[in-house]
mmCIF file of C-alpha atoms in Angstrom:
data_model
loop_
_atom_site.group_PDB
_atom_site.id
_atom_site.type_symbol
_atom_site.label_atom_id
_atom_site.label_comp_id
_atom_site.label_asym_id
_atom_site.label_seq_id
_atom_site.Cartn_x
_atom_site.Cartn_y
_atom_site.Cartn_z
ATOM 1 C CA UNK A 114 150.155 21.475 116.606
ATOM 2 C CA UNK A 115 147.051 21.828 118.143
ATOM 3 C CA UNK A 116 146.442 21.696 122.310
ATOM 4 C CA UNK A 117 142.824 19.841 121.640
ATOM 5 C CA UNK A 118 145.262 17.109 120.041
ATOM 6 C CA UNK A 119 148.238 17.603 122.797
ATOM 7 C CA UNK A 120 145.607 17.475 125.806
ATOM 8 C CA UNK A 121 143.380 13.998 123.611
ATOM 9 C CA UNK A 122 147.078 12.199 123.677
ATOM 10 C CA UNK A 123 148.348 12.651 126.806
ATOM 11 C CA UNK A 124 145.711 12.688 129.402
ATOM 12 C CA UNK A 125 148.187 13.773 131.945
ATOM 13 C CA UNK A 126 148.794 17.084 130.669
ATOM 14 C CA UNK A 127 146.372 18.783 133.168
ATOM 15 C CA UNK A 128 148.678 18.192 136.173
ATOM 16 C CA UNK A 129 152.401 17.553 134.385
ATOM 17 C CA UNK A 130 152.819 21.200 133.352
ATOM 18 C CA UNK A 131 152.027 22.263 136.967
ATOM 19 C CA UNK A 132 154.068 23.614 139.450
ATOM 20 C CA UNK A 133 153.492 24.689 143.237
ATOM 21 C CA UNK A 134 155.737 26.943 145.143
ATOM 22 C CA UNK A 135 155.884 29.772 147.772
ATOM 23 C CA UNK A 136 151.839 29.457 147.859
ATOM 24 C CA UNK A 137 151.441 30.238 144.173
ATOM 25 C CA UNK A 138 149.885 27.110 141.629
ATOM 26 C CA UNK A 139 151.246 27.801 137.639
ATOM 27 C CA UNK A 140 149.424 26.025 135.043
ATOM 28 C CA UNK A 141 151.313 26.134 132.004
ATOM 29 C CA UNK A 142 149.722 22.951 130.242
ATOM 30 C CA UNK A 143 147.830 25.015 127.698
ATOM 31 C CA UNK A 144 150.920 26.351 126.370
ATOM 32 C CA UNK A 145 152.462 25.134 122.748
ATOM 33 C CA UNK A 146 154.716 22.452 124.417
ATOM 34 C CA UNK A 147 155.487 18.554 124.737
ATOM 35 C CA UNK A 148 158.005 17.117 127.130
ATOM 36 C CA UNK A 149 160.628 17.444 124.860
ATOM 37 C CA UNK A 150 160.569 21.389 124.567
ATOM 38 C CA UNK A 151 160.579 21.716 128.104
ATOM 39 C CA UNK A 152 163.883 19.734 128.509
ATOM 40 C CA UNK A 153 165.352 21.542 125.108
ATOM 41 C CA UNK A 154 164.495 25.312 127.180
ATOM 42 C CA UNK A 155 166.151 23.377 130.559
ATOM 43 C CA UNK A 156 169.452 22.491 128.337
ATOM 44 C CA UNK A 157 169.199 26.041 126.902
ATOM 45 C CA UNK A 158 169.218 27.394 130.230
ATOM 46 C CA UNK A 159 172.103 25.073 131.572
ATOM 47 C CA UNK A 160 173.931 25.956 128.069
ATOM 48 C CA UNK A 161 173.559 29.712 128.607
ATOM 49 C CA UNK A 162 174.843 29.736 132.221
ATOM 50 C CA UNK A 163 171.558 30.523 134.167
ATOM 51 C CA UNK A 164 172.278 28.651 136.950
ATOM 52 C CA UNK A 165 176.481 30.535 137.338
ATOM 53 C CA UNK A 166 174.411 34.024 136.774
ATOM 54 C CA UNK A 167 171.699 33.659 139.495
ATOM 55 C CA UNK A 168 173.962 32.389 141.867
ATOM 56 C CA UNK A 169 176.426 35.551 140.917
ATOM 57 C CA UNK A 170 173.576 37.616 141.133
ATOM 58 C CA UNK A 171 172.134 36.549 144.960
ATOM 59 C CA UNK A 172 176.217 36.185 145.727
ATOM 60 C CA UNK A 173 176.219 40.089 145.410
ATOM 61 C CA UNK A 174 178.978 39.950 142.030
ATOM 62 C CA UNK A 175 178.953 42.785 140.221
ATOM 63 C CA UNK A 176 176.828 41.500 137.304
ATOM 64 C CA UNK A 177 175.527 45.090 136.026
ATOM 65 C CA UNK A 178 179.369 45.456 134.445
ATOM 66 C CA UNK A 179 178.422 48.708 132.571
ATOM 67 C CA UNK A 180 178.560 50.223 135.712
ATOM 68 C CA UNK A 181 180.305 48.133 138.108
ATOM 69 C CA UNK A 182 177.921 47.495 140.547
ATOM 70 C CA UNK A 183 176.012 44.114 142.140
ATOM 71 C CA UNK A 184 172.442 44.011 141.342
ATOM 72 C CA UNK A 185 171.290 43.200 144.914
ATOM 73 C CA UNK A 186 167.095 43.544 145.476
ATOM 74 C CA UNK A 187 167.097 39.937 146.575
ATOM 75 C CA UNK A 188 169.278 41.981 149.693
ATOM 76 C CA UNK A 189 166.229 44.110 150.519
ATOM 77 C CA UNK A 190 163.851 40.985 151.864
ATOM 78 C CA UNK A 191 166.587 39.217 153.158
ATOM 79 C CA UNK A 192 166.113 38.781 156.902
ATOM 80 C CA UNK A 193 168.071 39.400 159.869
ATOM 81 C CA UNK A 194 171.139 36.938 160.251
ATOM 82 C CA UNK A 195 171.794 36.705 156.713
ATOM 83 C CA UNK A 196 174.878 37.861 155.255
ATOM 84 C CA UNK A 197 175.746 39.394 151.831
ATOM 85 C CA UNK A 198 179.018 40.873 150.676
ATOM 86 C CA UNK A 199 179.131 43.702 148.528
ATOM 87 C CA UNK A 200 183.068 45.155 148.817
ATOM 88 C CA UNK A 201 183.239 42.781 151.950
ATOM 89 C CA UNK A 202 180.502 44.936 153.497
ATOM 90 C CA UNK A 203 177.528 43.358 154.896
ATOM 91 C CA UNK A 204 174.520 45.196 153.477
ATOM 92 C CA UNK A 205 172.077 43.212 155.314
ATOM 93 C CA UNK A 206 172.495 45.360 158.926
ATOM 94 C CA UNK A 207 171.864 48.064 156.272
ATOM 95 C CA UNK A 208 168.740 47.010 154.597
ATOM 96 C CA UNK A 209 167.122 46.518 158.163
ATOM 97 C CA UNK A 210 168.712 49.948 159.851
ATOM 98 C CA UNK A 211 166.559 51.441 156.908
ATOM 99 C CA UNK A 212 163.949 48.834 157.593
ATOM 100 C CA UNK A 213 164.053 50.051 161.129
ATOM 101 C CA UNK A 214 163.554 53.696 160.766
ATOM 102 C CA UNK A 215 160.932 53.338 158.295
ATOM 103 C CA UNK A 216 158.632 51.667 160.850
ATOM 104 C CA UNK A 217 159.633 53.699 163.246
ATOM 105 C CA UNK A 218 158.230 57.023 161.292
ATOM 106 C CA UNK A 219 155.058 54.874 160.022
ATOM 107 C CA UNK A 220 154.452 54.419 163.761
ATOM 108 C CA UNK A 221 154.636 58.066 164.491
ATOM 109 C CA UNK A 222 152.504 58.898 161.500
ATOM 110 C CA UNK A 223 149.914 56.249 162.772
ATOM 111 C CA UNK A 224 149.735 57.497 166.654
ATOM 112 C CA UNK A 225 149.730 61.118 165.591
ATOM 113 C CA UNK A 226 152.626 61.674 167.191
ATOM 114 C CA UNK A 227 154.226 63.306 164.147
ATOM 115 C CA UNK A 228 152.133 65.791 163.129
ATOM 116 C CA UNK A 229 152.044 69.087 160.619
ATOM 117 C CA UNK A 230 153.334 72.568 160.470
ATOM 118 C CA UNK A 231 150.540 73.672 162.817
ATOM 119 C CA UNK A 232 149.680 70.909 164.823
ATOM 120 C CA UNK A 233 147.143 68.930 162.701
ATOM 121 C CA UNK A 234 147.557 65.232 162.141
ATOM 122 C CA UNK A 235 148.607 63.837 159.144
ATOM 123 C CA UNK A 236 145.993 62.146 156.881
ATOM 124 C CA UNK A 237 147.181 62.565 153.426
ATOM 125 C CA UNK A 238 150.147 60.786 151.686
ATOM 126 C CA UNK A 239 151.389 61.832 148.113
ATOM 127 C CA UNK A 240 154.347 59.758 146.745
ATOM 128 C CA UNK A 241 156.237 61.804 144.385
ATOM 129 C CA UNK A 242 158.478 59.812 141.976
ATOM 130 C CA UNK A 243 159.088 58.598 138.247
ATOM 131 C CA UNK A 244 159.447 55.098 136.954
ATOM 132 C CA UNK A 245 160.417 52.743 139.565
ATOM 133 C CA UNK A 246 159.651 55.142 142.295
ATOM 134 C CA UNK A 247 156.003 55.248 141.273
ATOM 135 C CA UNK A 248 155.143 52.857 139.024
ATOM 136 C CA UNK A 249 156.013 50.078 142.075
ATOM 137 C CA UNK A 250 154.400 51.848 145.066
ATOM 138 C CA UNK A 251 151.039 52.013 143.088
ATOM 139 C CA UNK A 252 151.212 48.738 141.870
ATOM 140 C CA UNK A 253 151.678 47.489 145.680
ATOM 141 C CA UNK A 254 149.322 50.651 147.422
ATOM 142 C CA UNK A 255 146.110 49.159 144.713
ATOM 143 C CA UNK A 256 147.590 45.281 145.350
ATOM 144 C CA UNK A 257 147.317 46.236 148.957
ATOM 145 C CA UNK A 258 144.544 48.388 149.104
ATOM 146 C CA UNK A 259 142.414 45.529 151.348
ATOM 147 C CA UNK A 260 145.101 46.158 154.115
ATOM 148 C CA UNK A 261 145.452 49.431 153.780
ATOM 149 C CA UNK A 262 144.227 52.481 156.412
ATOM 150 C CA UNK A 263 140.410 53.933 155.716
ATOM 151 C CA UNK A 264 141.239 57.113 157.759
ATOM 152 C CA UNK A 265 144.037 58.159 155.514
ATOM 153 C CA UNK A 266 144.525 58.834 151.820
ATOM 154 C CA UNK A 267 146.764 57.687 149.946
ATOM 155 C CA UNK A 268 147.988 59.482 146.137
ATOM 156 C CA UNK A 269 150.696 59.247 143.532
ATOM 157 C CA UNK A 270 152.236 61.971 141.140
ATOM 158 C CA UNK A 271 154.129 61.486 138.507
ATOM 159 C CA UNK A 272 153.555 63.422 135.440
ATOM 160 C CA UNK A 273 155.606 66.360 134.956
ATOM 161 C CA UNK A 274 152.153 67.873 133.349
ATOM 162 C CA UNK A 275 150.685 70.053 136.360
ATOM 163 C CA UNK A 276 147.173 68.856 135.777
ATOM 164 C CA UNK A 277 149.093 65.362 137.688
ATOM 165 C CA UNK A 278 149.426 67.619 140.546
ATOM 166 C CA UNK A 279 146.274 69.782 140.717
ATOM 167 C CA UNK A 280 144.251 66.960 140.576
ATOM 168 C CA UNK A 281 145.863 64.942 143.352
ATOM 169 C CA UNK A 282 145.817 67.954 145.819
ATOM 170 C CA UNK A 283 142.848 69.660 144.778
ATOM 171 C CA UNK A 284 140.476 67.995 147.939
ATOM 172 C CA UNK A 285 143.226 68.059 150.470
ATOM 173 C CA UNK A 286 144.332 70.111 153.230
ATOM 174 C CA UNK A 287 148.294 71.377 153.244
ATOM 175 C CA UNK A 288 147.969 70.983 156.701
ATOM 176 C CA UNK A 289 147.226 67.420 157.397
ATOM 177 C CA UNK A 290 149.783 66.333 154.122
ATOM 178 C CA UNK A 291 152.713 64.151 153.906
ATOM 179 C CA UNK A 292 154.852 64.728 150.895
ATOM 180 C CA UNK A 293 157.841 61.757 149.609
ATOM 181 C CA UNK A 294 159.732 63.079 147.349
ATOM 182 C CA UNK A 295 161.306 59.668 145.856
ATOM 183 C CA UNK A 296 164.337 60.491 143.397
ATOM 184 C CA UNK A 297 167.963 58.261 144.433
ATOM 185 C CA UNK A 298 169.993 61.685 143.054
ATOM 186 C CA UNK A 299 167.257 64.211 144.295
ATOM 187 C CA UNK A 300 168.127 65.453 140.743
ATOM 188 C CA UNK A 301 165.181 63.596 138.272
ATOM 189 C CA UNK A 302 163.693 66.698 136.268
ATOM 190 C CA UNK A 303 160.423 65.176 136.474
ATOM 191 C CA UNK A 304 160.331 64.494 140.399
ATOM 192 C CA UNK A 305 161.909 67.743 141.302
ATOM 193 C CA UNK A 306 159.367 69.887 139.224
ATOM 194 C CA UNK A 307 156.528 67.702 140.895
ATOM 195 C CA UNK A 308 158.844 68.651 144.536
ATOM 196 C CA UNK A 309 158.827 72.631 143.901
ATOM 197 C CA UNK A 310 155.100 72.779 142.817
ATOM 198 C CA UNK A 311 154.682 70.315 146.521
ATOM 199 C CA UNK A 312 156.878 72.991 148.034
ATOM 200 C CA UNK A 313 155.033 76.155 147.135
ATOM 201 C CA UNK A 314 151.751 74.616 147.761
ATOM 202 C CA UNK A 315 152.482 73.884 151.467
ATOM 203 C CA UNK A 316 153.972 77.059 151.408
ATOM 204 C CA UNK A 317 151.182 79.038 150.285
ATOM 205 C CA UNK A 318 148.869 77.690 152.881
ATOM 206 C CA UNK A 319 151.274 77.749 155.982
ATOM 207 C CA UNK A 320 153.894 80.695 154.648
ATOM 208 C CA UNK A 321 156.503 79.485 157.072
ATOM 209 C CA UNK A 322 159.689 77.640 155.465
ATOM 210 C CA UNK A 323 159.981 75.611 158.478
ATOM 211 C CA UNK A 324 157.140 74.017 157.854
ATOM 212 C CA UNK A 325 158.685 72.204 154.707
ATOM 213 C CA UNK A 326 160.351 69.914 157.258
ATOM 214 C CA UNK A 327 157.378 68.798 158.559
ATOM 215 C CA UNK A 328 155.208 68.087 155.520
ATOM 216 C CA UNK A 329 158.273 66.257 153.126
ATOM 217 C CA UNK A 330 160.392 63.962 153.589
ATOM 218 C CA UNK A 331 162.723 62.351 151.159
ATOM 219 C CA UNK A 332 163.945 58.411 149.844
ATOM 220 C CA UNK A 333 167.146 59.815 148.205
ATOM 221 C CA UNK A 334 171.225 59.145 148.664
ATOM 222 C CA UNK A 335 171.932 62.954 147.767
ATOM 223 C CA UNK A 336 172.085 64.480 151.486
ATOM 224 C CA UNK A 337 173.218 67.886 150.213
ATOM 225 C CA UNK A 338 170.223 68.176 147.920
ATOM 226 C CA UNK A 339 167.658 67.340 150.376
ATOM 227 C CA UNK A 340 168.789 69.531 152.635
ATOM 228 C CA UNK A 341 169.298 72.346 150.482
ATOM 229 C CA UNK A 342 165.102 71.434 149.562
ATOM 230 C CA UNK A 343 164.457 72.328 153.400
ATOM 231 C CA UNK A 344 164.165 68.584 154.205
ATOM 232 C CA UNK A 345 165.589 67.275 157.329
ATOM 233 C CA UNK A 346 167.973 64.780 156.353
ATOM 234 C CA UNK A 347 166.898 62.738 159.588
ATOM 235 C CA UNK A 348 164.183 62.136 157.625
ATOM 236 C CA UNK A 349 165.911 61.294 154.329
ATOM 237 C CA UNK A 350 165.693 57.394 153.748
ATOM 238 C CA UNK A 351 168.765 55.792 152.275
ATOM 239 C CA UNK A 352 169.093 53.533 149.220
ATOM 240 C CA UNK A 353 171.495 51.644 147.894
ATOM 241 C CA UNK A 354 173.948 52.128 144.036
ATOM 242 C CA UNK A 355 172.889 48.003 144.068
ATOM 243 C CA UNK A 356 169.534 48.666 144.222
ATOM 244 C CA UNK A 357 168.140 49.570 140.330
ATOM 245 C CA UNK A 358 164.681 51.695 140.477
ATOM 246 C CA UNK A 359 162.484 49.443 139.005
ATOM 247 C CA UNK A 360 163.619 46.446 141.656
ATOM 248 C CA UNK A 361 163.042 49.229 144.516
ATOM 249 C CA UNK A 362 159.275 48.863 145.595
ATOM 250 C CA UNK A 363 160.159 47.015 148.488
ATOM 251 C CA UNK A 364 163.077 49.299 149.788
ATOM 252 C CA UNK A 365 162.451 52.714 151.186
ATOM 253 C CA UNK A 366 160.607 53.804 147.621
ATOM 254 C CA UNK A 367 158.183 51.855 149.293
ATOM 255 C CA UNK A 368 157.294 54.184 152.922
ATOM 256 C CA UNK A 369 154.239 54.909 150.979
ATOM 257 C CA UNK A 370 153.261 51.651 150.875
ATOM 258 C CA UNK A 371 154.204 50.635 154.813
ATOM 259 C CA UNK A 372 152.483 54.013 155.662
ATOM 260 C CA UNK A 373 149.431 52.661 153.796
ATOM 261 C CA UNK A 374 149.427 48.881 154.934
ATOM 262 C CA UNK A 375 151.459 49.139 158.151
ATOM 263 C CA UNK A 376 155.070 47.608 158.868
ATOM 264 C CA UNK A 377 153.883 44.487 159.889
ATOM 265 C CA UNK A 378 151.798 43.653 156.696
ATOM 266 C CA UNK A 379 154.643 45.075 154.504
ATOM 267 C CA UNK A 380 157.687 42.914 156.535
ATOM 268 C CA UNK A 381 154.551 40.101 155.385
ATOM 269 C CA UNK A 382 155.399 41.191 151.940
ATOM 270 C CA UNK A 383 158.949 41.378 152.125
ATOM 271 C CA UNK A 384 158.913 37.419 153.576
ATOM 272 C CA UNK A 385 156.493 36.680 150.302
ATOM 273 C CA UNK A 386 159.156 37.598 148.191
ATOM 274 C CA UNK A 387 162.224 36.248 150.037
ATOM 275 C CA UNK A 388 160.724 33.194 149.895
ATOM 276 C CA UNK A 389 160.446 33.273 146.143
ATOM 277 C CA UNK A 390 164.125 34.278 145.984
ATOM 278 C CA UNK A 391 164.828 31.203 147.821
ATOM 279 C CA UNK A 392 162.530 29.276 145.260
ATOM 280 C CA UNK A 393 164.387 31.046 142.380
ATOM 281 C CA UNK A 394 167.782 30.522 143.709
ATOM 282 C CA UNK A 395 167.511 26.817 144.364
ATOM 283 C CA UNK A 396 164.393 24.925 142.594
ATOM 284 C CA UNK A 397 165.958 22.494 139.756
ATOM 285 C CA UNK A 398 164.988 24.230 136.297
ATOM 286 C CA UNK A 399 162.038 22.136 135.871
ATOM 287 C CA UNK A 400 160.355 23.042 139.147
ATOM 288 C CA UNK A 401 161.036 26.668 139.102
ATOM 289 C CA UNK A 402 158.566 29.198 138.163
ATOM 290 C CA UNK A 403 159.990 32.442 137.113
ATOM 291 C CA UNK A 404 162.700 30.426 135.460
ATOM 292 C CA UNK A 405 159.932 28.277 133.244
ATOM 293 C CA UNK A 406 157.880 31.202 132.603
ATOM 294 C CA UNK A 407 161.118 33.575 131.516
ATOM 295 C CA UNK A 408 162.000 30.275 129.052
ATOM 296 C CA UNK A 409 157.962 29.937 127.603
ATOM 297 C CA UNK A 410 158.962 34.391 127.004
ATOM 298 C CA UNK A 411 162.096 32.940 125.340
ATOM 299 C CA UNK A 412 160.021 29.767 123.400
ATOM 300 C CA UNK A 413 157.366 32.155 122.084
ATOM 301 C CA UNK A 414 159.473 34.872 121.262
ATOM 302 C CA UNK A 415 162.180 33.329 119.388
ATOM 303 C CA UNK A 416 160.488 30.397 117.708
ATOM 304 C CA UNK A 417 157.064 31.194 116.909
ATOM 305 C CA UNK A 418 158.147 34.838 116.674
ATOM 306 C CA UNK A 419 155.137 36.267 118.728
ATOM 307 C CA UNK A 420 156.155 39.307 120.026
ATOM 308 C CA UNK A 421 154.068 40.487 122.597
ATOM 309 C CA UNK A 422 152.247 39.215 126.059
ATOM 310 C CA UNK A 423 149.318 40.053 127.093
ATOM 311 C CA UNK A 424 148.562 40.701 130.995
ATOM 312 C CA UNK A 425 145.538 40.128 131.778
ATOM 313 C CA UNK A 426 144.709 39.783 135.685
ATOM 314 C CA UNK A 427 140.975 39.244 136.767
ATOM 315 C CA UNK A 428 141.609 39.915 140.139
ATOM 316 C CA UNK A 429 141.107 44.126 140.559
ATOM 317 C CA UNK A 430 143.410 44.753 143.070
ATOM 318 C CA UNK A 431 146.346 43.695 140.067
ATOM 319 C CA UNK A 432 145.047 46.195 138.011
ATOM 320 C CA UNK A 433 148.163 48.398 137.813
ATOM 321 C CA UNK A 434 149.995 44.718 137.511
ATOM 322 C CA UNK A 435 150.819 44.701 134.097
ATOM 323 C CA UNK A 436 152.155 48.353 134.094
ATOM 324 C CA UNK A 437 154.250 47.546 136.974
ATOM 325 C CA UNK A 438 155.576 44.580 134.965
ATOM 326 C CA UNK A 439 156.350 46.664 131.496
ATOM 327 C CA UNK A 440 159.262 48.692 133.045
ATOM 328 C CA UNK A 441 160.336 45.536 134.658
ATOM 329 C CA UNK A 442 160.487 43.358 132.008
ATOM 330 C CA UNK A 443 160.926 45.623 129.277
ATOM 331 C CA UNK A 444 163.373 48.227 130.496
ATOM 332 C CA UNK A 445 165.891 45.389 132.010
ATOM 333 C CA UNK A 446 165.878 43.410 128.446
ATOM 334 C CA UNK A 447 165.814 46.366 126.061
ATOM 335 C CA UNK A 448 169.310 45.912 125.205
ATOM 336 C CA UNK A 449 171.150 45.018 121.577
ATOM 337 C CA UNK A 450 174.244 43.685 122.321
ATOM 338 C CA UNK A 451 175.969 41.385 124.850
ATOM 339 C CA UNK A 452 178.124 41.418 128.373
ATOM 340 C CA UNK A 453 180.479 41.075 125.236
ATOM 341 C CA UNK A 454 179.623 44.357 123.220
ATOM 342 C CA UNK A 455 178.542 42.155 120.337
ATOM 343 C CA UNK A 456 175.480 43.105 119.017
ATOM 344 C CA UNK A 457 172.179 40.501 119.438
ATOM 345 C CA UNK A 458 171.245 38.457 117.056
ATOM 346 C CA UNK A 459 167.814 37.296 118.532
ATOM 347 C CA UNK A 460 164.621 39.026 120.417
ATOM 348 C CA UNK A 461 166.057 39.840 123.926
ATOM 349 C CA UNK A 462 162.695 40.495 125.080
ATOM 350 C CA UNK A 463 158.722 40.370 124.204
ATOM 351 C CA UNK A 464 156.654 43.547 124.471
ATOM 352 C CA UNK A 465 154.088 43.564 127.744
ATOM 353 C CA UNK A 466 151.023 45.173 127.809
ATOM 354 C CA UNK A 467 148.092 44.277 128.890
ATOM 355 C CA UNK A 468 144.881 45.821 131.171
ATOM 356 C CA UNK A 469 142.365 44.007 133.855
ATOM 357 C CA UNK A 470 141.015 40.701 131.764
ATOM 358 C CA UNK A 471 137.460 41.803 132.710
ATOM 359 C CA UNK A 472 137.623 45.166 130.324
ATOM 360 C CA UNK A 473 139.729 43.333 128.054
ATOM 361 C CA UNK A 474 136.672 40.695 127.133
ATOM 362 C CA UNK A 475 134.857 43.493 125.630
ATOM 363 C CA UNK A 476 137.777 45.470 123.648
ATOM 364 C CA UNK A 477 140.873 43.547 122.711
ATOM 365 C CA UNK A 478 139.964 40.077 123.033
ATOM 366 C CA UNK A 479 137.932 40.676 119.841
ATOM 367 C CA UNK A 480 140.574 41.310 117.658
ATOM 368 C CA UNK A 481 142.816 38.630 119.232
ATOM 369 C CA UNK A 482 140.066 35.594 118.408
ATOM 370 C CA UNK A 483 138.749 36.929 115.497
ATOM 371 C CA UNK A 484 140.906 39.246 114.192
ATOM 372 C CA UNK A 485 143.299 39.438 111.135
#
């Protein structure tokens, strides 16, 4: 099967494998597909339930049965009025309380009204997290970088390697920085090291342990822990046990990113993405883009066996995209067995990878064409 033939018989290939919703066009034509395939995936999508589990999911059921809990992101951009049930609790009040108070302290950081230990301003940010507490708020901070403030900087730590740290802080002033120290238990080894080295820095410069409560703040659920840290817990922003870390960009784990872009623009992003829950939760099959593009993963994957995809975005403010993508993709289908606890007999996932296309022309794309 070749797409020179595919494209030569059917002339309307160009605009049948096309789809338009929430302001985003997919052209999927130059896949390895006919008409048929596309109903085949549909019926294997009907067959395996897809439609019972999304509704389940946006329903707030507790789908993630290894540990009993509803898998509720879609909760985070859902706007005022809405309701979801999780243990006949409304979480949406929640989500916006949290909403709330985040804009609230961005506003303060903005006007100056919060300021440092000594009086300064703040004009430095450093988020402090691991996984979905960093690799998210970078993704979004570079995505967002057009919107974001000139007057302030903006800097992410990760690595438990100290050179992570030295590096980020090496130009700054203690006194004009904002630490968040991102960790749901306030217990991640990684984080925490990254914390203490924050802590003695600030320390070092201002040498009053008060002043810890005015340079940190925390996104956390462990109250005793941040407070024990010096942080006051009226600035500790809550999460959620339905809200998995690599789904958690656009809850608190993402201040950094409404510090950086301002709460309107990020309530902006949080309508982007309700809107493609809406898309998600109601499009038929056919006309639904992350479901098509999760069944081409499946396609590929399963019947032509090829493994991997390649991300490979052109535009440079996606240039921490397809990292962003790896733990989400990747870390929620690494499994080997079923709901059932029967192990899988087929490739749950493909392996992501990819880096800006532009870069990519002159390394990889080599060996892909003309390779072995």
């Amino acid at each position: 099967m070749h797409l020179r033939q595919l494209f030569a018989d059917d002339p309307r290939r160009g605009t049948q494998f096309t789809v338009d919703a929430c302001g985003l066009y997919l052209d999927y034509s130059k896949n390895r597909i006919t008409p048929e395939t596309v109903q085949l995936l549909i019926e294997l999508a009907e067959a395996s339930g897809l439609r019972e589990r999304i509704e389940a999911m946006f329903s707030g059921q507790k789908i993630n049965v290894t540990e009993q809990r509803a898998v509720l992101h879609t909760a985070l951009r859902a706007p005022i009025g809405e309701r979801i049930l999780v243990d006949g609790i409304d979480v949406v009040p929640e989500v916006h309380a949290v909403l709330g108070k985040m804009a609230d302290f961005t506003n303060k950081i903005h006007s100056g009204a919060w300021r440092g230990h000594s009086g300064l301003p703040i004009r430095n940010v450093i988020n402090i997290g691991i996984g979905g507490s960093d690799l998210g708020p970078v993704m979004a901070y570079e995505a967002l970088r057009h919107y974001s403030r000139r007057d302030m900087i903006f800097r992410f730590i990760s690595n438990i390697d100290g050179t992570d740290f030295a590096e980020a802080t090496r130009d700054l002033n203690p006194e004009e920085t904002l630490f968040i120290i991102c960790s749901k238990t306030f217990k991640t080894l990684e984080t925490l090291t990254n914390a203490h080295t924050a802590r003695q820095w600030v320390l070092r410069k201002l040498g009053d342990e008060r002043a810890v409560a005015r340079h940190f703040v925390a996104v956390s659920t462990n109250t005793e822990g941040v407070a024990k840290f010096g942080i006051d817990t009226e600035q500790m922003f809550g999460m959620w046990d339905w809200d998995g870390g690599r789904y958690s960009m656009d809850s608190a784990i993402g201040l950094s990113t409404m510090l950086a872009v301002g709460a309107e623009n990020f309530q902006a992003m949080l309508s982007g993405f309700h809107d493609m829950d809406q898309h998600f939760r109601t499009a038929r099959f056919d006309q639904n883009l992350p479901a098509l593009m999760g069944l081409l993963a499946v396609w590929y994957n399963n019947f032509f066996e090829a493994q991997t995809v390649a991300v490979l975005p052109y535009e440079q403010y996606l240039k921490r995209f397809p990292a962003y993508l790896q733990q989400l993709t990747m870390e929620s289908n690494g499994k080997h067995v079923t709901l059932g606890g029967t192990k899988v007999d087929y490739q749950t996932g493909p392996i992501y990878w990819g880096e800006p296309g532009t870069n990519g022309q002159h390394s990889f794309y080599q060996l892909i064409h003309q390779g072995t």
